[in-house]
């Protein structure tokens, strides 16, 4: 696991798991290959832009305005890692 993925893991469990474990606001569930396949296919840059600006019911930065773009990218890297490692 890269340093970026490790950083993303900590941030995910600190900031993002509430929605991405429960599906709150229709958030794609962590580790759910079916929910993530088409999202991952769009590429990390698209996922990052969605995280920065919000998409559907997800607010910009997941309602964590203090998360940097790099923080968000690391969280995305972790979520992709979980799907691909499952």
GROMACS .gro file of N, CA and C in nm:
model
  258
    1UNK      N    1   0.086  -0.118   0.000
    1UNK     CA    2   0.000   0.000   0.000
    1UNK      C    3   0.090   0.124   0.000
    2UNK      N    4   0.067   0.214  -0.094
    2UNK     CA    5   0.149   0.335  -0.104
    2UNK      C    6   0.119   0.431   0.012
    3UNK      N    7   0.208   0.527   0.031
    3UNK     CA    8   0.187   0.628   0.134
    3UNK      C    9   0.060   0.708   0.109
    4UNK      N   10   0.031   0.735  -0.019
    4UNK     CA   11  -0.090   0.810  -0.052
    4UNK      C   12  -0.215   0.733  -0.014
    5UNK      N   13  -0.215   0.604  -0.042
    5UNK     CA   14  -0.330   0.519  -0.008
    5UNK      C   15  -0.345   0.510   0.144
    6UNK      N   16  -0.235   0.498   0.214
    6UNK     CA   17  -0.241   0.494   0.362
    6UNK      C   18  -0.297   0.623   0.418
    7UNK      N   19  -0.253   0.736   0.362
    7UNK     CA   20  -0.305   0.866   0.407
    7UNK      C   21  -0.455   0.874   0.378
    8UNK      N   22  -0.495   0.827   0.260
    8UNK     CA   23  -0.636   0.826   0.224
    8UNK      C   24  -0.720   0.737   0.313
    9UNK      N   25  -0.662   0.625   0.355
    9UNK     CA   26  -0.734   0.534   0.445
    9UNK      C   27  -0.768   0.604   0.576
   10UNK      N   28  -0.672   0.671   0.635
   10UNK     CA   29  -0.697   0.741   0.762
   10UNK      C   30  -0.803   0.849   0.743
   11UNK      N   31  -0.788   0.928   0.637
   11UNK     CA   32  -0.886   1.033   0.612
   11UNK      C   33  -1.025   0.976   0.585
   12UNK      N   34  -1.032   0.867   0.509
   12UNK     CA   35  -1.160   0.804   0.481
   12UNK      C   36  -1.231   0.767   0.611
   13UNK      N   37  -1.160   0.699   0.701
   13UNK     CA   38  -1.224   0.654   0.825
   13UNK      C   39  -1.251   0.768   0.922
   14UNK      N   40  -1.178   0.878   0.908
   14UNK     CA   41  -1.204   0.996   0.990
   14UNK      C   42  -1.321   1.079   0.936
   15UNK      N   43  -1.334   1.087   0.802
   15UNK     CA   44  -1.423   1.186   0.743
   15UNK      C   45  -1.532   1.133   0.651
   16UNK      N   46  -1.513   1.016   0.591
   16UNK     CA   47  -1.601   0.976   0.480
   16UNK      C   48  -1.683   0.849   0.504
   17UNK      N   49  -1.644   0.774   0.603
   17UNK     CA   50  -1.707   0.642   0.619
   17UNK      C   51  -1.855   0.650   0.654
   18UNK      N   52  -1.899   0.758   0.717
   18UNK     CA   53  -2.039   0.766   0.757
   18UNK      C   54  -2.131   0.749   0.637
   19UNK      N   55  -2.100   0.813   0.528
   19UNK     CA   56  -2.186   0.802   0.408
   19UNK      C   57  -2.150   0.682   0.323
   20UNK      N   58  -2.021   0.654   0.309
   20UNK     CA   59  -1.979   0.548   0.217
   20UNK      C   60  -1.984   0.408   0.278
   21UNK      N   61  -2.016   0.396   0.404
   21UNK     CA   62  -2.046   0.264   0.464
   21UNK      C   63  -2.196   0.238   0.466
   22UNK      N   64  -2.273   0.345   0.484
   22UNK     CA   65  -2.418   0.328   0.500
   22UNK      C   66  -2.497   0.354   0.372
   23UNK      N   67  -2.436   0.423   0.275
   23UNK     CA   68  -2.507   0.460   0.155
   23UNK      C   69  -2.590   0.587   0.172
   24UNK      N   70  -2.565   0.660   0.280
   24UNK     CA   71  -2.635   0.785   0.305
   24UNK      C   72  -2.623   0.876   0.183
   25UNK      N   73  -2.732   0.940   0.145
   25UNK     CA   74  -2.736   1.028   0.028
   25UNK      C   75  -2.701   0.953  -0.101
   26UNK      N   76  -2.726   0.824  -0.102
   26UNK     CA   77  -2.696   0.737  -0.217
   26UNK      C   78  -2.547   0.730  -0.248
   27UNK      N   79  -2.464   0.745  -0.148
   27UNK     CA   80  -2.319   0.735  -0.168
   27UNK      C   81  -2.283   0.592  -0.207
   28UNK      N   82  -2.192   0.577  -0.304
   28UNK     CA   83  -2.147   0.441  -0.339
   28UNK      C   84  -2.072   0.380  -0.221
   29UNK      N   85  -2.105   0.256  -0.193
   29UNK     CA   86  -2.050   0.188  -0.076
   29UNK      C   87  -1.904   0.149  -0.096
   30UNK      N   88  -1.825   0.170   0.006
   30UNK     CA   89  -1.684   0.133   0.003
   30UNK      C   90  -1.672  -0.016  -0.027
   31UNK      N   91  -1.589  -0.049  -0.123
   31UNK     CA   92  -1.563  -0.189  -0.156
   31UNK      C   93  -1.664  -0.254  -0.248
   32UNK      N   94  -1.771  -0.185  -0.285
   32UNK     CA   95  -1.874  -0.243  -0.370
   32UNK      C   96  -1.833  -0.228  -0.517
   33UNK      N   97  -1.785  -0.337  -0.574
   33UNK     CA   98  -1.733  -0.334  -0.711
   33UNK      C   99  -1.838  -0.289  -0.811
   34UNK      N  100  -1.959  -0.334  -0.795
   34UNK     CA  101  -2.065  -0.298  -0.891
   34UNK      C  102  -2.089  -0.147  -0.889
   35UNK      N  103  -2.094  -0.087  -0.771
   35UNK     CA  104  -2.120   0.057  -0.760
   35UNK      C  105  -2.001   0.141  -0.809
   36UNK      N  106  -1.882   0.088  -0.798
   36UNK     CA  107  -1.763   0.165  -0.830
   36UNK      C  108  -1.707   0.142  -0.970
   37UNK      N  109  -1.745   0.033  -1.035
   37UNK     CA  110  -1.686  -0.002  -1.165
   37UNK      C  111  -1.695   0.114  -1.265
   38UNK      N  112  -1.813   0.165  -1.288
   38UNK     CA  113  -1.829   0.272  -1.388
   38UNK      C  114  -1.766   0.402  -1.341
   39UNK      N  115  -1.763   0.425  -1.212
   39UNK     CA  116  -1.700   0.546  -1.159
   39UNK      C  117  -1.549   0.541  -1.179
   40UNK      N  118  -1.489   0.429  -1.145
   40UNK     CA  119  -1.344   0.413  -1.160
   40UNK      C  120  -1.304   0.423  -1.307
   41UNK      N  121  -1.389   0.372  -1.395
   41UNK     CA  122  -1.359   0.376  -1.538
   41UNK      C  123  -1.348   0.519  -1.591
   42UNK      N  124  -1.409   0.615  -1.524
   42UNK     CA  125  -1.401   0.755  -1.566
   42UNK      C  126  -1.265   0.816  -1.535
   43UNK      N  127  -1.191   0.755  -1.444
   43UNK     CA  128  -1.058   0.802  -1.410
   43UNK      C  129  -1.054   0.883  -1.281
   44UNK      N  130  -0.937   0.884  -1.221
   44UNK     CA  131  -0.919   0.953  -1.094
   44UNK      C  132  -0.945   1.103  -1.104
   45UNK      N  133  -0.908   1.164  -1.215
   45UNK     CA  134  -0.927   1.309  -1.229
   45UNK      C  135  -1.075   1.346  -1.226
   46UNK      N  136  -1.159   1.267  -1.291
   46UNK     CA  137  -1.303   1.292  -1.288
   46UNK      C  138  -1.356   1.271  -1.147
   47UNK      N  139  -1.314   1.165  -1.082
   47UNK     CA  140  -1.358   1.140  -0.944
   47UNK      C  141  -1.313   1.254  -0.853
   48UNK      N  142  -1.193   1.304  -0.875
   48UNK     CA  143  -1.143   1.415  -0.793
   48UNK      C  144  -1.229   1.540  -0.815
   49UNK      N  145  -1.263   1.570  -0.939
   49UNK     CA  146  -1.347   1.687  -0.967
   49UNK      C  147  -1.485   1.671  -0.903
   50UNK      N  148  -1.540   1.550  -0.903
   50UNK     CA  149  -1.667   1.525  -0.837
   50UNK      C  150  -1.655   1.548  -0.687
   51UNK      N  151  -1.544   1.503  -0.628
   51UNK     CA  152  -1.523   1.522  -0.484
   51UNK      C  153  -1.506   1.670  -0.450
   52UNK      N  154  -1.433   1.741  -0.534
   52UNK     CA  155  -1.408   1.883  -0.508
   52UNK      C  156  -1.537   1.964  -0.519
   53UNK      N  157  -1.612   1.943  -0.625
   53UNK     CA  158  -1.727   2.028  -0.655
   53UNK      C  159  -1.861   1.970  -0.610
   54UNK      N  160  -1.861   1.841  -0.573
   54UNK     CA  161  -1.985   1.774  -0.537
   54UNK      C  162  -2.050   1.713  -0.660
   55UNK      N  163  -2.131   1.613  -0.635
   55UNK     CA  164  -2.205   1.546  -0.743
   55UNK      C  165  -2.328   1.481  -0.682
   56UNK      N  166  -2.437   1.488  -0.755
   56UNK     CA  167  -2.564   1.434  -0.705
   56UNK      C  168  -2.591   1.489  -0.566
   57UNK      N  169  -2.605   1.403  -0.466
   57UNK     CA  170  -2.635   1.450  -0.330
   57UNK      C  171  -2.509   1.470  -0.245
   58UNK      N  172  -2.391   1.442  -0.303
   58UNK     CA  173  -2.267   1.464  -0.228
   58UNK      C  174  -2.230   1.612  -0.235
   59UNK      N  175  -2.217   1.676  -0.121
   59UNK     CA  176  -2.178   1.817  -0.122
   59UNK      C  177  -2.031   1.832  -0.158
   60UNK      N  178  -1.991   1.952  -0.201
   60UNK     CA  179  -1.850   1.975  -0.230
   60UNK      C  180  -1.762   1.933  -0.112
   61UNK      N  181  -1.655   1.865  -0.146
   61UNK     CA  182  -1.557   1.817  -0.048
   61UNK      C  183  -1.621   1.729   0.060
   62UNK      N  184  -1.732   1.666   0.024
   62UNK     CA  185  -1.799   1.578   0.120
   62UNK      C  186  -1.837   1.650   0.248
   63UNK      N  187  -1.862   1.781   0.233
   63UNK     CA  188  -1.897   1.867   0.346
   63UNK      C  189  -1.782   1.881   0.447
   64UNK      N  190  -1.660   1.863   0.399
   64UNK     CA  191  -1.538   1.880   0.479
   64UNK      C  192  -1.450   1.985   0.410
   65UNK      N  193  -1.484   2.113   0.423
   65UNK     CA  194  -1.413   2.216   0.347
   65UNK      C  195  -1.264   2.226   0.377
   66UNK      N  196  -1.220   2.170   0.488
   66UNK     CA  197  -1.078   2.175   0.523
   66UNK      C  198  -0.995   2.068   0.452
   67UNK      N  199  -1.059   1.975   0.381
   67UNK     CA  200  -0.984   1.875   0.306
   67UNK      C  201  -0.925   1.939   0.181
   68UNK      N  202  -0.795   1.921   0.163
   68UNK     CA  203  -0.727   1.974   0.045
   68UNK      C  204  -0.758   1.886  -0.076
   69UNK      N  205  -0.723   1.937  -0.194
   69UNK     CA  206  -0.737   1.855  -0.314
   69UNK      C  207  -0.655   1.727  -0.302
   70UNK      N  208  -0.536   1.738  -0.246
   70UNK     CA  209  -0.451   1.619  -0.229
   70UNK      C  210  -0.513   1.521  -0.130
   71UNK      N  211  -0.573   1.572  -0.022
   71UNK     CA  212  -0.644   1.485   0.072
   71UNK      C  213  -0.754   1.408  -0.001
   72UNK      N  214  -0.833   1.480  -0.079
   72UNK     CA  215  -0.942   1.415  -0.152
   72UNK      C  216  -0.888   1.312  -0.251
   73UNK      N  217  -0.779   1.345  -0.318
   73UNK     CA  218  -0.720   1.251  -0.413
   73UNK      C  219  -0.673   1.125  -0.340
   74UNK      N  220  -0.614   1.140  -0.223
   74UNK     CA  221  -0.570   1.024  -0.146
   74UNK      C  222  -0.687   0.939  -0.099
   75UNK      N  223  -0.796   1.003  -0.063
   75UNK     CA  224  -0.917   0.928  -0.025
   75UNK      C  225  -0.967   0.847  -0.144
   76UNK      N  226  -0.970   0.909  -0.260
   76UNK     CA  227  -1.011   0.840  -0.382
   76UNK      C  228  -0.918   0.722  -0.410
   77UNK      N  229  -0.788   0.745  -0.397
   77UNK     CA  230  -0.692   0.635  -0.418
   77UNK      C  231  -0.722   0.519  -0.324
   78UNK      N  232  -0.754   0.549  -0.198
   78UNK     CA  233  -0.786   0.444  -0.102
   78UNK      C  234  -0.913   0.370  -0.143
   79UNK      N  235  -1.016   0.443  -0.181
   79UNK     CA  236  -1.142   0.379  -0.217
   79UNK      C  237  -1.125   0.290  -0.341
   80UNK      N  238  -1.044   0.334  -0.436
   80UNK     CA  239  -1.014   0.250  -0.552
   80UNK      C  240  -0.936   0.127  -0.510
   81UNK      N  241  -0.838   0.145  -0.423
   81UNK     CA  242  -0.758   0.034  -0.372
   81UNK      C  243  -0.846  -0.072  -0.309
   82UNK      N  244  -0.942  -0.029  -0.227
   82UNK     CA  245  -1.031  -0.124  -0.159
   82UNK      C  246  -1.112  -0.205  -0.261
   83UNK      N  247  -1.163  -0.139  -0.364
   83UNK     CA  248  -1.242  -0.208  -0.466
   83UNK      C  249  -1.153  -0.307  -0.543
   84UNK      N  250  -1.036  -0.261  -0.584
   84UNK     CA  251  -0.949  -0.346  -0.665
   84UNK      C  252  -0.884  -0.458  -0.585
   85UNK      N  253  -0.874  -0.441  -0.454
   85UNK     CA  254  -0.813  -0.542  -0.369
   85UNK      C  255  -0.915  -0.646  -0.321
   86UNK      N  256  -1.044  -0.614  -0.337
   86UNK     CA  257  -1.149  -0.704  -0.286
   86UNK      C  258  -1.160  -0.830  -0.370
   0.00000   0.00000   0.00000
